PDB file of C-alpha atoms in Angstrom:
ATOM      1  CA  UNK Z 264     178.559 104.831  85.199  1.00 96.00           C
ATOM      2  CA  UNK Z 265     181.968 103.718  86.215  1.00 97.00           C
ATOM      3  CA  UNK Z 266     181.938 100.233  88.565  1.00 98.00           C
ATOM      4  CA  UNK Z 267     183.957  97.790  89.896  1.00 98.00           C
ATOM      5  CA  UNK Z 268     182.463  94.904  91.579  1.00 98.00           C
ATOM      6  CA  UNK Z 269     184.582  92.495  93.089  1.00 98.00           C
ATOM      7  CA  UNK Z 270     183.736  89.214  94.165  1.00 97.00           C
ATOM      8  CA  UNK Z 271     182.469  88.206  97.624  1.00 97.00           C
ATOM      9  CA  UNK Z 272     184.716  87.308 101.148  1.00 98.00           C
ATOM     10  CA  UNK Z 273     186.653  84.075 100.948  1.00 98.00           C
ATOM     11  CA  UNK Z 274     187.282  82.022 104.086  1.00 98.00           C
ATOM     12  CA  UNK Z 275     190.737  79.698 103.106  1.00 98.00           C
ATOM     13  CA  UNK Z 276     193.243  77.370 104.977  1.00 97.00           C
ATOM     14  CA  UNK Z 277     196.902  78.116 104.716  1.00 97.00           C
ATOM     15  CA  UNK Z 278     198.402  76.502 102.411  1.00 97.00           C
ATOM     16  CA  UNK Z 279     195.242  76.678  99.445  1.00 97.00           C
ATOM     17  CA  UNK Z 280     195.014  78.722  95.952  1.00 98.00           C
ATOM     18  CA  UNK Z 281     192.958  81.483  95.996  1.00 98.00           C
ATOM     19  CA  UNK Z 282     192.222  83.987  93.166  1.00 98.00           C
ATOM     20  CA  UNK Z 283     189.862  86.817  93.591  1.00 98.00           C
ATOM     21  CA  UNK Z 284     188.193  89.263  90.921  1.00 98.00           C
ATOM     22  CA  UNK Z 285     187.395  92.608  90.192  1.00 98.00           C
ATOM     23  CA  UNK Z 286     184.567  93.201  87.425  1.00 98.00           C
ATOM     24  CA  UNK Z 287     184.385  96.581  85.473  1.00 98.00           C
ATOM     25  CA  UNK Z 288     182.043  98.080  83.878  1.00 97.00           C
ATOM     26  CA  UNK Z 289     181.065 101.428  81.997  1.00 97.00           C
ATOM     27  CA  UNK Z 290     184.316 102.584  80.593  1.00 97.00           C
ATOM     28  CA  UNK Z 291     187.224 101.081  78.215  1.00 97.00           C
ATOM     29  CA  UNK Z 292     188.954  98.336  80.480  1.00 97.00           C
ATOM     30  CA  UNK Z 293     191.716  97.818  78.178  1.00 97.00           C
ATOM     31  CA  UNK Z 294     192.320 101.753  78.484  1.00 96.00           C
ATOM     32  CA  UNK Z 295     192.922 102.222  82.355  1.00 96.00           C
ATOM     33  CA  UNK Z 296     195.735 100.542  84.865  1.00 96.00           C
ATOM     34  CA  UNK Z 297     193.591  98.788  87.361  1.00 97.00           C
ATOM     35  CA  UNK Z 298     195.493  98.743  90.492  1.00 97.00           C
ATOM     36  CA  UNK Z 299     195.257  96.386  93.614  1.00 98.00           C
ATOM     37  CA  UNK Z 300     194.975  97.597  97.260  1.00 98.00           C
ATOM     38  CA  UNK Z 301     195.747  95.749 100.546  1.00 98.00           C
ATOM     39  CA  UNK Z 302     194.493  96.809 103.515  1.00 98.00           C
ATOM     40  CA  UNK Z 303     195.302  94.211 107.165  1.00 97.00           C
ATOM     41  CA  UNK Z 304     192.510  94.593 109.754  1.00 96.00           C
ATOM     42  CA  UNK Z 305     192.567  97.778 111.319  1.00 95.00           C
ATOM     43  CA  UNK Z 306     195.877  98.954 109.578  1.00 96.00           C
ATOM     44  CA  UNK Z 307     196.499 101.597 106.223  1.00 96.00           C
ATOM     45  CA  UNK Z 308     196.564 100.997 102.711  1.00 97.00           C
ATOM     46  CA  UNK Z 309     199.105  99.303 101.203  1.00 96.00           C
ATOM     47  CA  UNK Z 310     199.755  99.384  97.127  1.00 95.00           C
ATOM     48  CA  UNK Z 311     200.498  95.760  95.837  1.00 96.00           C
ATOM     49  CA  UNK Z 312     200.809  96.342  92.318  1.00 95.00           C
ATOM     50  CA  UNK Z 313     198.749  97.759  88.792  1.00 96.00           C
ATOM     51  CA  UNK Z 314     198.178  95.993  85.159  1.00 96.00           C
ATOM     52  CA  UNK Z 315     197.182  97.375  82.223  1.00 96.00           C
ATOM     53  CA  UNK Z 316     194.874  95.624  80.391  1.00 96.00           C
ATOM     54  CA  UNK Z 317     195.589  96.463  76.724  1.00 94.00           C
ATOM     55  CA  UNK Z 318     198.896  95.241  76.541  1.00 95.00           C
ATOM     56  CA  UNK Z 319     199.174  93.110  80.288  1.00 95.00           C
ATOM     57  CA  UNK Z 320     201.638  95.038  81.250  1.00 95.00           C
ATOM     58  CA  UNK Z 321     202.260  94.638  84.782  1.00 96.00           C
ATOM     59  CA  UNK Z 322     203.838  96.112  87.750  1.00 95.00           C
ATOM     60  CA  UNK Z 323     204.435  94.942  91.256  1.00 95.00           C
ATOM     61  CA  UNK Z 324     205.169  96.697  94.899  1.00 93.00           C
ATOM     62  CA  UNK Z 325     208.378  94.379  95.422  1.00 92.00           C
ATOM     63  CA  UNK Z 326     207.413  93.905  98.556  1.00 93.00           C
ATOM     64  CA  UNK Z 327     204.628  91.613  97.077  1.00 95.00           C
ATOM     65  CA  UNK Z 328     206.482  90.383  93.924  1.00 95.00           C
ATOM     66  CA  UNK Z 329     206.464  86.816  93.719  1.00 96.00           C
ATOM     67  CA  UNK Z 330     203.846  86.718  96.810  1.00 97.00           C
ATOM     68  CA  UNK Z 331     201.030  86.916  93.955  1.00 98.00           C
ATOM     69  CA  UNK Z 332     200.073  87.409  90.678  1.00 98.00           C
ATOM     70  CA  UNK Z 333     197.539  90.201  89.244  1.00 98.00           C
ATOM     71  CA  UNK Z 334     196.380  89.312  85.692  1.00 98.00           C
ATOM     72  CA  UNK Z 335     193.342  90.236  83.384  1.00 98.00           C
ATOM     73  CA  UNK Z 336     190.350  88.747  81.340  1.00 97.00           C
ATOM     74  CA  UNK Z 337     189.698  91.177  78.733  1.00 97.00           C
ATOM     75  CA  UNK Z 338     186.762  89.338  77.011  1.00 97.00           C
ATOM     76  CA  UNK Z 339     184.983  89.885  80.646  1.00 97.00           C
ATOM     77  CA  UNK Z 340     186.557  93.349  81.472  1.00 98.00           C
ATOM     78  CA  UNK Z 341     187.294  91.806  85.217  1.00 98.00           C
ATOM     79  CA  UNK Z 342     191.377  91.803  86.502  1.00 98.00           C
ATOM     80  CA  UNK Z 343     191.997  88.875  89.075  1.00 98.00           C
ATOM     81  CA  UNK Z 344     194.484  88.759  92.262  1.00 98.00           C
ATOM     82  CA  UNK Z 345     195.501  85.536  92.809  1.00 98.00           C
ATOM     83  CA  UNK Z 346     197.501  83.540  95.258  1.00 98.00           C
ATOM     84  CA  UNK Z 347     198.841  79.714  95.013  1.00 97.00           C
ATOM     85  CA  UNK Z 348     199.700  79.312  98.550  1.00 97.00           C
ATOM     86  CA  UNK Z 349     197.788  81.691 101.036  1.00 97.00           C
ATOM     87  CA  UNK Z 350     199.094  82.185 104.512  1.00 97.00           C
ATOM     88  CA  UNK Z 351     197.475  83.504 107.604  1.00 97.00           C
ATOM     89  CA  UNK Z 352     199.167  86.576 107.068  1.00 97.00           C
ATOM     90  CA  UNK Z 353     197.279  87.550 103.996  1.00 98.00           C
ATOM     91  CA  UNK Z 354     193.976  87.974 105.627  1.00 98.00           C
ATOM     92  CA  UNK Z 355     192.829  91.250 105.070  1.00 98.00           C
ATOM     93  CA  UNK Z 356     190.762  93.014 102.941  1.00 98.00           C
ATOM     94  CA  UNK Z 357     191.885  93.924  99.174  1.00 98.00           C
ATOM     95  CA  UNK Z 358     190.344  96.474  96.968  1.00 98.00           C
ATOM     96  CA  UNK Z 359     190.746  96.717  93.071  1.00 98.00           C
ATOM     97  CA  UNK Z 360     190.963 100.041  91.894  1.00 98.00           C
ATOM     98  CA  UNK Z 361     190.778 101.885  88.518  1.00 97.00           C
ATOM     99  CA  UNK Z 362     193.790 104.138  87.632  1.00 95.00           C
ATOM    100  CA  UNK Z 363     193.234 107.233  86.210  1.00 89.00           C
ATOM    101  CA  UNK Z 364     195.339 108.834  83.235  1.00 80.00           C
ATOM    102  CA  UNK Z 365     197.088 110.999  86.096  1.00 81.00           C
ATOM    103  CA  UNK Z 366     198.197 108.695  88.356  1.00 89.00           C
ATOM    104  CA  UNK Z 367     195.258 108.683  91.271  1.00 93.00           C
ATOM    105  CA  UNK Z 368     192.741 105.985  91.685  1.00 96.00           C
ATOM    106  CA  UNK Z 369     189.217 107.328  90.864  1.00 96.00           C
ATOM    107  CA  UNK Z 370     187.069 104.358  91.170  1.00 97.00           C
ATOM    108  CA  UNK Z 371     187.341 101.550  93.877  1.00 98.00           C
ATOM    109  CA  UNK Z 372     185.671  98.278  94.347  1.00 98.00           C
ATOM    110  CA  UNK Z 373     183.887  97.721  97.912  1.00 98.00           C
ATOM    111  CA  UNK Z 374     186.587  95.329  98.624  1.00 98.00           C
ATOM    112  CA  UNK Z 375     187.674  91.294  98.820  1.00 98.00           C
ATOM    113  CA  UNK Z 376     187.510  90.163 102.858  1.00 98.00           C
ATOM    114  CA  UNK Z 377     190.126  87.355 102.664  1.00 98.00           C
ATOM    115  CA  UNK Z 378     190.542  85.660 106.016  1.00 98.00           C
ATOM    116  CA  UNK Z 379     193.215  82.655 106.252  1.00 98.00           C
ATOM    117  CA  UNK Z 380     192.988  80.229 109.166  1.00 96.00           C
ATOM    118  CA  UNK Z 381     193.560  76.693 110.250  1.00 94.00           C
TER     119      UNK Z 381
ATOM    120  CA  UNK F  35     206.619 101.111 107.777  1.00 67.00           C
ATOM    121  CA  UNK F  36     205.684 103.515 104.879  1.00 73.00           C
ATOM    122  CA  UNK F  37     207.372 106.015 102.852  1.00 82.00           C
ATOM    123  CA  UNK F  38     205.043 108.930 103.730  1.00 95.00           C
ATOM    124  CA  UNK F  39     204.838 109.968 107.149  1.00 96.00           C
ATOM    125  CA  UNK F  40     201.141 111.210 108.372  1.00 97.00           C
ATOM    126  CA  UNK F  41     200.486 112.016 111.672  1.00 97.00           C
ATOM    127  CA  UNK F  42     198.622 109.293 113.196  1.00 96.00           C
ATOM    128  CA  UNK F  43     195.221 111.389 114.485  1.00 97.00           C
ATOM    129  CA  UNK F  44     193.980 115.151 114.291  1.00 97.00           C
ATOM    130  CA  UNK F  45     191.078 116.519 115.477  1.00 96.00           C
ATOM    131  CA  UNK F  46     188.892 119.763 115.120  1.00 96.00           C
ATOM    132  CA  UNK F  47     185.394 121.190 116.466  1.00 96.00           C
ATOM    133  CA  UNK F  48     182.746 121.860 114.222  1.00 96.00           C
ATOM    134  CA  UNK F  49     183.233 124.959 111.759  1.00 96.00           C
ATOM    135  CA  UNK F  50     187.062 125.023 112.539  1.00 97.00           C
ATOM    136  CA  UNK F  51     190.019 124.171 109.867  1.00 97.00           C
ATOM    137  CA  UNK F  52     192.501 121.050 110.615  1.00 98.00           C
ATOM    138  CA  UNK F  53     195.340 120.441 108.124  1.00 98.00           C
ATOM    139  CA  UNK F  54     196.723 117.283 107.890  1.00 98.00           C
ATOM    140  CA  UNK F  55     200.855 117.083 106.816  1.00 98.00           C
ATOM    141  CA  UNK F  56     201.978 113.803 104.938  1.00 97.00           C
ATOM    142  CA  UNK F  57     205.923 114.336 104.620  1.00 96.00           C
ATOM    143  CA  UNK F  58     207.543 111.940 101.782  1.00 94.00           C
ATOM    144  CA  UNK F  59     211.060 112.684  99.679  1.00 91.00           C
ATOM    145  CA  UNK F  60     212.949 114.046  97.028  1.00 88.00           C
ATOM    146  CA  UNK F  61     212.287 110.463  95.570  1.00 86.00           C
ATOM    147  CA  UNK F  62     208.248 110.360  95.951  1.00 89.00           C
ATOM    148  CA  UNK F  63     206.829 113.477  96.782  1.00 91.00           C
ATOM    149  CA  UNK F  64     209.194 116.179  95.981  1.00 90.00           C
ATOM    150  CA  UNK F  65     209.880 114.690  92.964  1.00 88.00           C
ATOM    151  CA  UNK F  66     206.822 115.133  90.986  1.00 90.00           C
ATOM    152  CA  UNK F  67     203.085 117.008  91.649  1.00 93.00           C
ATOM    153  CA  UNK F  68     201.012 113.348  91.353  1.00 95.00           C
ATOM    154  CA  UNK F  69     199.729 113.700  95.246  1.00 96.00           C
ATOM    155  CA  UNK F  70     196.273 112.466  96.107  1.00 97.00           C
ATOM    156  CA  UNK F  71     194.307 112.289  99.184  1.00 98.00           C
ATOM    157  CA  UNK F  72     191.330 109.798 100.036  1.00 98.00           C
ATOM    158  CA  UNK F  73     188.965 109.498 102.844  1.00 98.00           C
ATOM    159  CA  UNK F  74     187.624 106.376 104.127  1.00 98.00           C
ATOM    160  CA  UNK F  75     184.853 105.847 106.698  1.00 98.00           C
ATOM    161  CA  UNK F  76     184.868 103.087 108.705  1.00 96.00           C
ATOM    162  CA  UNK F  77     183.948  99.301 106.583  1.00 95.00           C
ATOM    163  CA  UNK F  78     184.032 101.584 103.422  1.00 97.00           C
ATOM    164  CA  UNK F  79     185.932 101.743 100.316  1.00 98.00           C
ATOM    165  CA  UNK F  80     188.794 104.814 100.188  1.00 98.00           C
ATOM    166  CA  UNK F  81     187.470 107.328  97.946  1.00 98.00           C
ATOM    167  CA  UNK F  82     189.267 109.957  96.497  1.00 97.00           C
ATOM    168  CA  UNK F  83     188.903 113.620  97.874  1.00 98.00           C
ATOM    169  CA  UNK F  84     192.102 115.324  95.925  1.00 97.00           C
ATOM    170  CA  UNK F  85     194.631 114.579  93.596  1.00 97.00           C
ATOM    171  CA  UNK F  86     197.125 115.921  91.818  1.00 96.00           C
ATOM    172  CA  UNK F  87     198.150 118.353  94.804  1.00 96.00           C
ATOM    173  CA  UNK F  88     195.449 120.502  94.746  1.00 97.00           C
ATOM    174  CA  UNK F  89     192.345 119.563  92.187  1.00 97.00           C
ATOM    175  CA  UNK F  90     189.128 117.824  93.154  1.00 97.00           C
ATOM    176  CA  UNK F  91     187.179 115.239  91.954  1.00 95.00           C
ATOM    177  CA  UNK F  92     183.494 115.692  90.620  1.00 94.00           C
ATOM    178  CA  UNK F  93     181.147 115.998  93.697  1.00 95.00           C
ATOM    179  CA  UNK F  94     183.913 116.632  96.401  1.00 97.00           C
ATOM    180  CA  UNK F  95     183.392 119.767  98.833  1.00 96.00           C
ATOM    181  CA  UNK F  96     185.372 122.383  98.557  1.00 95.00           C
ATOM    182  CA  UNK F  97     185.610 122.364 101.752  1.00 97.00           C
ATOM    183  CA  UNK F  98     188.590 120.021 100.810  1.00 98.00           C
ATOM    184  CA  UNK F  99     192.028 121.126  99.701  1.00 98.00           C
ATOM    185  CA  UNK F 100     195.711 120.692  98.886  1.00 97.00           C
ATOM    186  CA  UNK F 101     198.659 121.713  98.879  1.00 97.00           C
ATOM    187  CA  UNK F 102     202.395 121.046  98.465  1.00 97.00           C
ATOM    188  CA  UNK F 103     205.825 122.244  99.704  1.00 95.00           C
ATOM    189  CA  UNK F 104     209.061 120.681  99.358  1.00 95.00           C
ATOM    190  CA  UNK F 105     208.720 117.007 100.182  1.00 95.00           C
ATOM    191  CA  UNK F 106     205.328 117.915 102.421  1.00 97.00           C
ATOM    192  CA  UNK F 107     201.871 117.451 101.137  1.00 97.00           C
ATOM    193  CA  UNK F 108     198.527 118.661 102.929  1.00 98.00           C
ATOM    194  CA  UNK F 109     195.011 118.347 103.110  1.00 98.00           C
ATOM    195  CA  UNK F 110     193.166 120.998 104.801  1.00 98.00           C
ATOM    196  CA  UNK F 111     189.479 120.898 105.979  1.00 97.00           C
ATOM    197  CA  UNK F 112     187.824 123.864 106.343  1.00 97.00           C
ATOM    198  CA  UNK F 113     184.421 124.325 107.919  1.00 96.00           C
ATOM    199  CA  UNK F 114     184.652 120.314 109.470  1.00 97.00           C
ATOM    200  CA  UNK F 115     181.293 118.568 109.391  1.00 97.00           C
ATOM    201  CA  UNK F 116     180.605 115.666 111.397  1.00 96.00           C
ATOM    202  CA  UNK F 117     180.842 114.005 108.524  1.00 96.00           C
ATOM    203  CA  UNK F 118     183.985 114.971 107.618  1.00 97.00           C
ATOM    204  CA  UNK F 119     185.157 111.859 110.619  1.00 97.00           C
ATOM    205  CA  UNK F 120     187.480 109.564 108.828  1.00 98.00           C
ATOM    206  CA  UNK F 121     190.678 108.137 107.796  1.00 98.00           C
ATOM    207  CA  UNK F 122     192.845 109.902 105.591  1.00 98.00           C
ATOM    208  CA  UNK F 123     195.266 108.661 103.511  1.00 98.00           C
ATOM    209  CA  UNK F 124     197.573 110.692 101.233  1.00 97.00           C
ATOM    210  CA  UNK F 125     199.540 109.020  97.859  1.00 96.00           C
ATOM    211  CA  UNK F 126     201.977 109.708  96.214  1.00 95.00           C
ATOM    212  CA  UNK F 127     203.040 108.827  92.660  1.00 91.00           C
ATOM    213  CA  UNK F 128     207.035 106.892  92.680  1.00 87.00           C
ATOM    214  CA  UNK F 129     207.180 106.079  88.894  1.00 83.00           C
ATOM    215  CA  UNK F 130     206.912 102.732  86.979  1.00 81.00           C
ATOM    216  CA  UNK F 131     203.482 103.170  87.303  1.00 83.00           C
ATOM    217  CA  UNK F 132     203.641 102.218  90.818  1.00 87.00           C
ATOM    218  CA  UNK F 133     201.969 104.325  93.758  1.00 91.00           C
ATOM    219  CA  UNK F 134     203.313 104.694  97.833  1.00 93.00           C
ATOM    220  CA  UNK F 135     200.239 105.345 100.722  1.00 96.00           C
ATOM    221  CA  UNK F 136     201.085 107.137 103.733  1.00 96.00           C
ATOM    222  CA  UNK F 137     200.458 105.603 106.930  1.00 96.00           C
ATOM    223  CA  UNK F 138     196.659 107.203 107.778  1.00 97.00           C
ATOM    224  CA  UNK F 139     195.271 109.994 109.745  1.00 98.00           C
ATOM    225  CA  UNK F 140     192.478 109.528 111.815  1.00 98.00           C
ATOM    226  CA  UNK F 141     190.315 112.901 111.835  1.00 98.00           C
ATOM    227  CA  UNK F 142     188.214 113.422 114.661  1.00 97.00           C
ATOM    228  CA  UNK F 143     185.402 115.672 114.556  1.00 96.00           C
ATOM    229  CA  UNK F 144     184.919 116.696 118.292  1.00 92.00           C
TER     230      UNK F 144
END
């Protein structure tokens, strides 16, 4: 069975690191994109960016390149979204997501709540 | 402000059809046949009801379907269960291994 757990709600001041994680399980992690998902409270999804795991290949929504960085652990099948400087602005929730071989996203995590304040 | 424009809400009564549009461009949508839908119920994950165009998943109703003209994608609901009250969110595929969501429908079941 096909999971992704990721790792629990983070409570951070602006201005801290943060890096968040998204464990698989039950398939070939270095054989599927695993995508990250950004959703602000009460808004839509919104695609950050995808890596693949065999080769760390990575690709970004530019309207989050440079805002963080999505990497991979493939001796623990878990990707990562991190951030070096979080701002109130990035508190929402964020959902890791495996990408099929057709580009859809067939399994999802339950979802990162990260909530930024002073 | 995203690339695919869904109509904010739609609503239906029990047993009746509601199709709901998500209009992109030559660039995302009209451009290749890499569409998918997913649902998502309130404090819930998105989960994925249709993809490319017109297929579903293992386990999804097929109540649920798709369809595609020109730069305009829908999903259609047929026989709408009370269950069938969520968000939906259609996606579309814009190369570079890169994906575009459409702004969200909220489905009402009256």
């Amino acid at each position: 069975e096909v999971q992704l757990v990721q790792s629990g709600a983070e409570v951070k001041k602006p201005g801290e690191s943060l890096k968040i994680s998204c464990q698989t399980s039950g398939y070939i992690f270095t054989n599927f994109w695993i995508g990250w998902v950004r959703q602000l409270p009460g808004k839509g999804l919104e695609w950050m960016g995808i890596i693949y795991p065999g080769d760390s290949d990575t690709r970004y929504n530019p309207s989050f390149q440079g805002q963080v960085t999505i990497s991979a652990d493939n001796s623990i099948s878990t990707a990562y979204l991190q951030w070096s400087s979080v701002k109130a602005t990035d508190t929402a929730i964020y959902y890791c997501a495996r990408r099929a071989a057709a580009p859809r996203l067939d399994y999802w995590g339950r979802g990162t709540l990260v909530t930024v304040s002073s | 402000q995203s690339a695919l424009t869904q109509p904010p809400a739609a609503s239906g009564s029990p047993g009746q059809s509601v199709t709901i549009s998500c209009t992109g461009t030559s660039s995302n949508i009209g451009n290749n046949n890499y569409v998918s839908w997913y649902q998502q119920h309130p404090g819930k994950a998105p989960k994925l009801m249709i993809y490319d165009v017109t297929k579903r998943p293992s386990g999804v109703p097929d109540r649920f379907s798709g369809s595609k003209s020109g730069n305009t994608a829908s999903l259609t609901v047929s026989g709408l269960q009370a269950e069938d009250e969520a968000d939906y969110y259609c996606s579309s595929y814009t190369g570079s291994n890169n994906l575009e969501f459409g702004g969200g429908t909220k489905l009402t079941v009256l």
